PDB file of C-alpha atoms in Angstrom:
ATOM      1  CA  MET A   1    -161.498 -40.087  58.505  1.00 88.00           C
ATOM      2  CA  ASN A   2    -165.080 -39.658  59.493  1.00 95.00           C
ATOM      3  CA  VAL A   3    -165.593 -35.882  57.215  1.00 96.00           C
ATOM      4  CA  HIS A   4    -169.430 -35.161  58.272  1.00 97.00           C
ATOM      5  CA  ILE A   5    -171.242 -32.173  56.015  1.00 98.00           C
ATOM      6  CA  ARG A   6    -174.422 -30.244  57.546  1.00 97.00           C
ATOM      7  CA  ILE A   7    -176.788 -28.075  55.288  1.00 97.00           C
ATOM      8  CA  PRO A   8    -179.253 -26.330  56.749  1.00 97.00           C
ATOM      9  CA  GLY A   9    -182.681 -27.424  55.569  1.00 95.00           C
ATOM     10  CA  SER A  10    -183.313 -23.890  54.077  1.00 95.00           C
ATOM     11  CA  LEU A  11    -179.676 -23.508  52.778  1.00 97.00           C
ATOM     12  CA  TYR A  12    -180.606 -27.734  50.892  1.00 97.00           C
ATOM     13  CA  THR A  13    -183.299 -26.185  49.551  1.00 96.00           C
ATOM     14  CA  ALA A  14    -182.331 -23.212  48.052  1.00 97.00           C
ATOM     15  CA  ALA A  15    -179.811 -24.307  46.665  1.00 98.00           C
ATOM     16  CA  ILE A  16    -181.641 -27.149  44.784  1.00 97.00           C
ATOM     17  CA  GLU A  17    -184.166 -24.608  44.005  1.00 98.00           C
ATOM     18  CA  ASP A  18    -181.590 -22.481  42.267  1.00 98.00           C
ATOM     19  CA  LEU A  19    -179.800 -25.226  40.827  1.00 98.00           C
ATOM     20  CA  ARG A  20    -182.956 -26.964  38.769  1.00 98.00           C
ATOM     21  CA  ARG A  21    -183.620 -23.278  37.135  1.00 97.00           C
ATOM     22  CA  PRO A  22    -183.184 -23.536  33.194  1.00 96.00           C
ATOM     23  CA  HIS A  23    -180.432 -21.885  31.838  1.00 96.00           C
ATOM     24  CA  GLY A  24    -180.341 -19.758  28.213  1.00 93.00           C
ATOM     25  CA  PHE A  25    -178.023 -22.301  26.926  1.00 95.00           C
ATOM     26  CA  ALA A  26    -175.938 -24.284  29.243  1.00 93.00           C
ATOM     27  CA  PHE A  27    -177.611 -28.196  30.416  1.00 95.00           C
ATOM     28  CA  GLU A  28    -177.196 -27.673  34.129  1.00 95.00           C
ATOM     29  CA  ARG A  29    -176.583 -24.935  36.442  1.00 97.00           C
ATOM     30  CA  VAL A  30    -173.643 -23.991  39.145  1.00 98.00           C
ATOM     31  CA  GLY A  31    -173.518 -22.186  42.547  1.00 98.00           C
ATOM     32  CA  PHE A  32    -171.202 -22.366  45.813  1.00 98.00           C
ATOM     33  CA  PHE A  33    -171.439 -23.101  49.441  1.00 99.00           C
ATOM     34  CA  SER A  34    -169.709 -20.820  51.774  1.00 98.00           C
ATOM     35  CA  THR A  35    -168.036 -23.481  54.652  1.00 98.00           C
ATOM     36  CA  SER A  36    -166.928 -23.628  58.402  1.00 97.00           C
ATOM     37  CA  THR A  37    -165.453 -26.642  59.925  1.00 96.00           C
ATOM     38  CA  ALA A  38    -164.635 -27.972  63.158  1.00 94.00           C
ATOM     39  CA  GLU A  39    -162.954 -30.350  64.089  1.00 91.00           C
ATOM     40  CA  LEU A  40    -164.246 -32.809  66.967  1.00 91.00           C
ATOM     41  CA  GLY A  41    -161.843 -34.967  67.708  1.00 87.00           C
ATOM     42  CA  ALA A  42    -158.877 -37.030  66.377  1.00 82.00           C
ATOM     43  CA  ASP A  43    -159.652 -37.707  62.360  1.00 89.00           C
ATOM     44  CA  ARG A  44    -163.548 -35.870  63.541  1.00 94.00           C
ATOM     45  CA  ILE A  45    -164.921 -33.467  61.073  1.00 96.00           C
ATOM     46  CA  LEU A  46    -167.431 -31.570  60.815  1.00 97.00           C
ATOM     47  CA  VAL A  47    -167.408 -28.988  57.549  1.00 98.00           C
ATOM     48  CA  LEU A  48    -171.166 -26.352  57.886  1.00 98.00           C
ATOM     49  CA  LEU A  49    -172.212 -25.260  54.958  1.00 98.00           C
ATOM     50  CA  THR A  50    -173.040 -21.599  55.832  1.00 98.00           C
ATOM     51  CA  LYS A  51    -174.479 -20.170  52.935  1.00 98.00           C
ATOM     52  CA  TYR A  52    -175.540 -20.940  49.208  1.00 98.00           C
ATOM     53  CA  HIS A  53    -174.395 -18.365  46.164  1.00 98.00           C
ATOM     54  CA  ALA A  54    -175.715 -18.956  42.591  1.00 98.00           C
ATOM     55  CA  VAL A  55    -173.076 -18.309  39.775  1.00 98.00           C
ATOM     56  CA  PRO A  56    -175.113 -15.422  38.070  1.00 97.00           C
ATOM     57  CA  ASP A  57    -176.310 -16.434  34.918  1.00 97.00           C
ATOM     58  CA  ASP A  58    -173.241 -14.150  32.534  1.00 96.00           C
ATOM     59  CA  HIS A  59    -170.622 -15.910  34.622  1.00 97.00           C
ATOM     60  CA  TYR A  60    -170.903 -19.045  31.969  1.00 96.00           C
ATOM     61  CA  LEU A  61    -169.638 -19.751  28.990  1.00 96.00           C
ATOM     62  CA  ARG A  62    -171.192 -21.914  25.845  1.00 96.00           C
ATOM     63  CA  ASP A  63    -169.327 -24.857  25.619  1.00 93.00           C
ATOM     64  CA  ARG A  64    -172.029 -27.490  23.916  1.00 91.00           C
ATOM     65  CA  SER A  65    -169.546 -30.635  25.507  1.00 90.00           C
ATOM     66  CA  VAL A  66    -170.301 -29.571  29.127  1.00 91.00           C
ATOM     67  CA  GLY A  67    -173.437 -29.379  30.966  1.00 90.00           C
ATOM     68  CA  ALA A  68    -172.203 -26.009  32.173  1.00 94.00           C
ATOM     69  CA  MET A  69    -169.407 -24.591  31.668  1.00 94.00           C
ATOM     70  CA  ILE A  70    -168.473 -21.306  33.709  1.00 96.00           C
ATOM     71  CA  GLY A  71    -165.873 -18.767  33.262  1.00 95.00           C
ATOM     72  CA  SER A  72    -163.147 -16.022  35.416  1.00 95.00           C
ATOM     73  CA  ASP A  73    -165.339 -14.485  36.775  1.00 97.00           C
ATOM     74  CA  ALA A  74    -167.205 -16.961  38.386  1.00 97.00           C
ATOM     75  CA  ILE A  75    -164.832 -18.727  39.541  1.00 97.00           C
ATOM     76  CA  ARG A  76    -162.676 -15.673  40.841  1.00 97.00           C
ATOM     77  CA  ALA A  77    -165.791 -14.412  42.704  1.00 98.00           C
ATOM     78  CA  ALA A  78    -165.780 -17.392  45.075  1.00 98.00           C
ATOM     79  CA  MET A  79    -161.884 -17.166  45.638  1.00 97.00           C
ATOM     80  CA  GLN A  80    -162.476 -13.516  46.860  1.00 98.00           C
ATOM     81  CA  ARG A  81    -165.427 -14.794  49.028  1.00 97.00           C
ATOM     82  CA  VAL A  82    -162.580 -17.145  50.508  1.00 97.00           C
ATOM     83  CA  LEU A  83    -160.307 -13.771  51.238  1.00 97.00           C
ATOM     84  CA  ASP A  84    -163.518 -11.721  52.386  1.00 97.00           C
ATOM     85  CA  GLU A  85    -164.839 -13.527  54.476  1.00 96.00           C
ATOM     86  CA  ARG A  86    -162.405 -16.451  55.785  1.00 96.00           C
ATOM     87  CA  LEU A  87    -165.190 -19.013  55.170  1.00 97.00           C
ATOM     88  CA  GLY A  88    -164.108 -22.010  52.190  1.00 97.00           C
ATOM     89  CA  GLN A  89    -166.303 -22.296  49.346  1.00 98.00           C
ATOM     90  CA  ILE A  90    -167.957 -25.793  48.085  1.00 98.00           C
ATOM     91  CA  HIS A  91    -168.050 -26.184  43.916  1.00 98.00           C
ATOM     92  CA  VAL A  92    -171.929 -27.976  43.995  1.00 98.00           C
ATOM     93  CA  HIS A  93    -174.296 -28.996  41.187  1.00 97.00           C
ATOM     94  CA  LEU A  94    -176.889 -31.106  40.668  1.00 97.00           C
ATOM     95  CA  HIS A  95    -177.302 -34.877  38.921  1.00 95.00           C
ATOM     96  CA  GLU A  96    -180.657 -34.821  38.200  1.00 93.00           C
ATOM     97  CA  HIS A  97    -181.057 -38.901  39.046  1.00 94.00           C
ATOM     98  CA  PRO A  98    -182.395 -40.663  42.268  1.00 94.00           C
ATOM     99  CA  GLY A  99    -179.512 -42.385  44.184  1.00 92.00           C
ATOM    100  CA  GLU A 100    -175.737 -41.327  45.015  1.00 93.00           C
ATOM    101  CA  PRO A 101    -174.878 -39.318  42.559  1.00 96.00           C
ATOM    102  CA  ARG A 102    -170.223 -39.512  41.598  1.00 94.00           C
ATOM    103  CA  PRO A 103    -168.404 -37.759  39.584  1.00 95.00           C
ATOM    104  CA  SER A 104    -168.432 -37.829  36.098  1.00 92.00           C
ATOM    105  CA  ARG A 105    -165.369 -37.949  34.067  1.00 93.00           C
ATOM    106  CA  ILE A 106    -165.560 -34.529  33.122  1.00 91.00           C
ATOM    107  CA  ASP A 107    -166.153 -33.194  36.996  1.00 93.00           C
ATOM    108  CA  LEU A 108    -162.732 -35.315  38.311  1.00 92.00           C
ATOM    109  CA  ARG A 109    -160.942 -33.534  35.093  1.00 91.00           C
ATOM    110  CA  ASP A 110    -162.230 -30.121  35.765  1.00 91.00           C
ATOM    111  CA  THR A 111    -163.315 -29.470  39.186  1.00 93.00           C
ATOM    112  CA  PRO A 112    -160.371 -30.084  41.242  1.00 92.00           C
ATOM    113  CA  ARG A 113    -158.518 -27.103  39.387  1.00 93.00           C
ATOM    114  CA  VAL A 114    -161.241 -25.052  40.752  1.00 95.00           C
ATOM    115  CA  VAL A 115    -160.960 -25.890  44.240  1.00 95.00           C
ATOM    116  CA  ARG A 116    -157.036 -25.924  44.204  1.00 94.00           C
ATOM    117  CA  SER A 117    -157.710 -22.449  42.917  1.00 95.00           C
ATOM    118  CA  LEU A 118    -160.322 -22.296  46.326  1.00 96.00           C
ATOM    119  CA  SER A 119    -157.538 -23.881  48.526  1.00 95.00           C
ATOM    120  CA  SER A 120    -154.158 -21.481  47.599  1.00 94.00           C
ATOM    121  CA  VAL A 121    -156.426 -18.093  48.405  1.00 95.00           C
ATOM    122  CA  GLY A 122    -157.393 -19.807  51.526  1.00 95.00           C
ATOM    123  CA  PRO A 123    -155.438 -22.762  52.896  1.00 94.00           C
ATOM    124  CA  LYS A 124    -156.924 -22.306  56.278  1.00 95.00           C
ATOM    125  CA  GLN A 125    -160.254 -22.808  54.750  1.00 96.00           C
ATOM    126  CA  THR A 126    -162.337 -25.998  53.891  1.00 97.00           C
ATOM    127  CA  SER A 127    -162.897 -26.074  49.715  1.00 97.00           C
ATOM    128  CA  GLY A 128    -164.137 -28.745  47.747  1.00 97.00           C
ATOM    129  CA  TYR A 129    -167.005 -29.614  45.013  1.00 97.00           C
ATOM    130  CA  MET A 130    -169.759 -31.518  46.305  1.00 98.00           C
ATOM    131  CA  ILE A 131    -172.473 -32.966  43.349  1.00 97.00           C
ATOM    132  CA  LEU A 132    -176.720 -33.677  44.612  1.00 97.00           C
ATOM    133  CA  SER A 133    -178.767 -35.799  42.724  1.00 96.00           C
ATOM    134  CA  ASP A 134    -182.874 -35.798  43.739  1.00 93.00           C
ATOM    135  CA  ASP A 135    -182.487 -37.946  47.260  1.00 93.00           C
ATOM    136  CA  GLY A 136    -177.847 -38.147  47.787  1.00 95.00           C
ATOM    137  CA  ALA A 137    -175.156 -36.278  47.649  1.00 97.00           C
ATOM    138  CA  TRP A 138    -171.220 -37.211  47.035  1.00 97.00           C
ATOM    139  CA  ALA A 139    -168.872 -33.975  48.292  1.00 98.00           C
ATOM    140  CA  GLU A 140    -164.336 -34.340  47.832  1.00 97.00           C
ATOM    141  CA  LEU A 141    -162.959 -31.620  50.459  1.00 98.00           C
ATOM    142  CA  ALA A 142    -159.671 -30.062  50.596  1.00 96.00           C
ATOM    143  CA  LEU A 143    -159.268 -29.958  54.486  1.00 95.00           C
ATOM    144  CA  PRO A 144    -157.060 -27.414  55.596  1.00 91.00           C
ATOM    145  CA  GLY A 145    -153.170 -28.900  56.996  1.00 86.00           C
ATOM    146  CA  ARG A 146    -154.052 -32.610  55.241  1.00 86.00           C
ATOM    147  CA  GLY A 147    -152.183 -33.085  51.842  1.00 79.00           C
ATOM    148  CA  VAL A 148    -154.616 -35.257  49.760  1.00 87.00           C
ATOM    149  CA  PRO A 149    -158.492 -34.874  49.549  1.00 93.00           C
ATOM    150  CA  ALA A 150    -160.592 -35.994  51.932  1.00 95.00           C
ATOM    151  CA  THR A 151    -164.133 -37.996  50.343  1.00 96.00           C
ATOM    152  CA  ALA A 152    -167.368 -37.043  52.443  1.00 97.00           C
ATOM    153  CA  THR A 153    -168.591 -39.818  54.724  1.00 96.00           C
ATOM    154  CA  LYS A 154    -171.662 -38.322  55.866  1.00 96.00           C
ATOM    155  CA  ILE A 155    -173.739 -36.069  54.065  1.00 96.00           C
ATOM    156  CA  THR A 156    -176.873 -34.575  55.879  1.00 96.00           C
ATOM    157  CA  VAL A 157    -179.520 -31.848  56.093  1.00 95.00           C
ATOM    158  CA  PRO A 158    -181.196 -31.464  59.744  1.00 92.00           C
ATOM    159  CA  GLY A 159    -184.815 -30.346  59.686  1.00 83.00           C
ATOM    160  CA  PHE A 160    -188.372 -31.740  59.152  1.00 80.00           C
ATOM    161  CA  PRO A 161    -187.674 -34.004  57.282  1.00 80.00           C
ATOM    162  CA  PHE A 162    -184.377 -35.487  58.654  1.00 81.00           C
ATOM    163  CA  LEU A 163    -182.426 -36.068  55.594  1.00 74.00           C
ATOM    164  CA  PHE A 164    -179.320 -38.596  55.358  1.00 84.00           C
ATOM    165  CA  LEU A 165    -178.161 -37.770  51.903  1.00 83.00           C
ATOM    166  CA  ARG A 166    -174.791 -39.778  52.265  1.00 72.00           C
TER     167      ARG A 166
END
């Protein structure tokens, strides 16, 4: 399956700037992208990221065992956006290094639970999680009507310069 994620340049810049901001106690930041999905043909899907949502500082929990732990308020806010806007949500955070990022053991353990919560309130929407790096990206998505998660095959940022993150 060919799954292409497209992030408008201004949205990508806003997300990176937010995710790089220091937090009072968390080692990294978390945000959410809103999604709109189009099926372009047999096994060709385009996921457009339409808005970025920063997680407010008071929605983080103190937990030194992870880079950032968001609480139920942050997850409920994302779930409410799915219901109100009828758009999916992608959980996103940043691994600050060059090259393609990969999910950590903690990412693989914890983030799919958030995605399941998002998908439960918006089964007809695309939700998932994404990891950005200095010059790359990785994402796994829960696509409507499909029982298994799909890894994005292409992630691009149109604009100048046009970026191919995956």
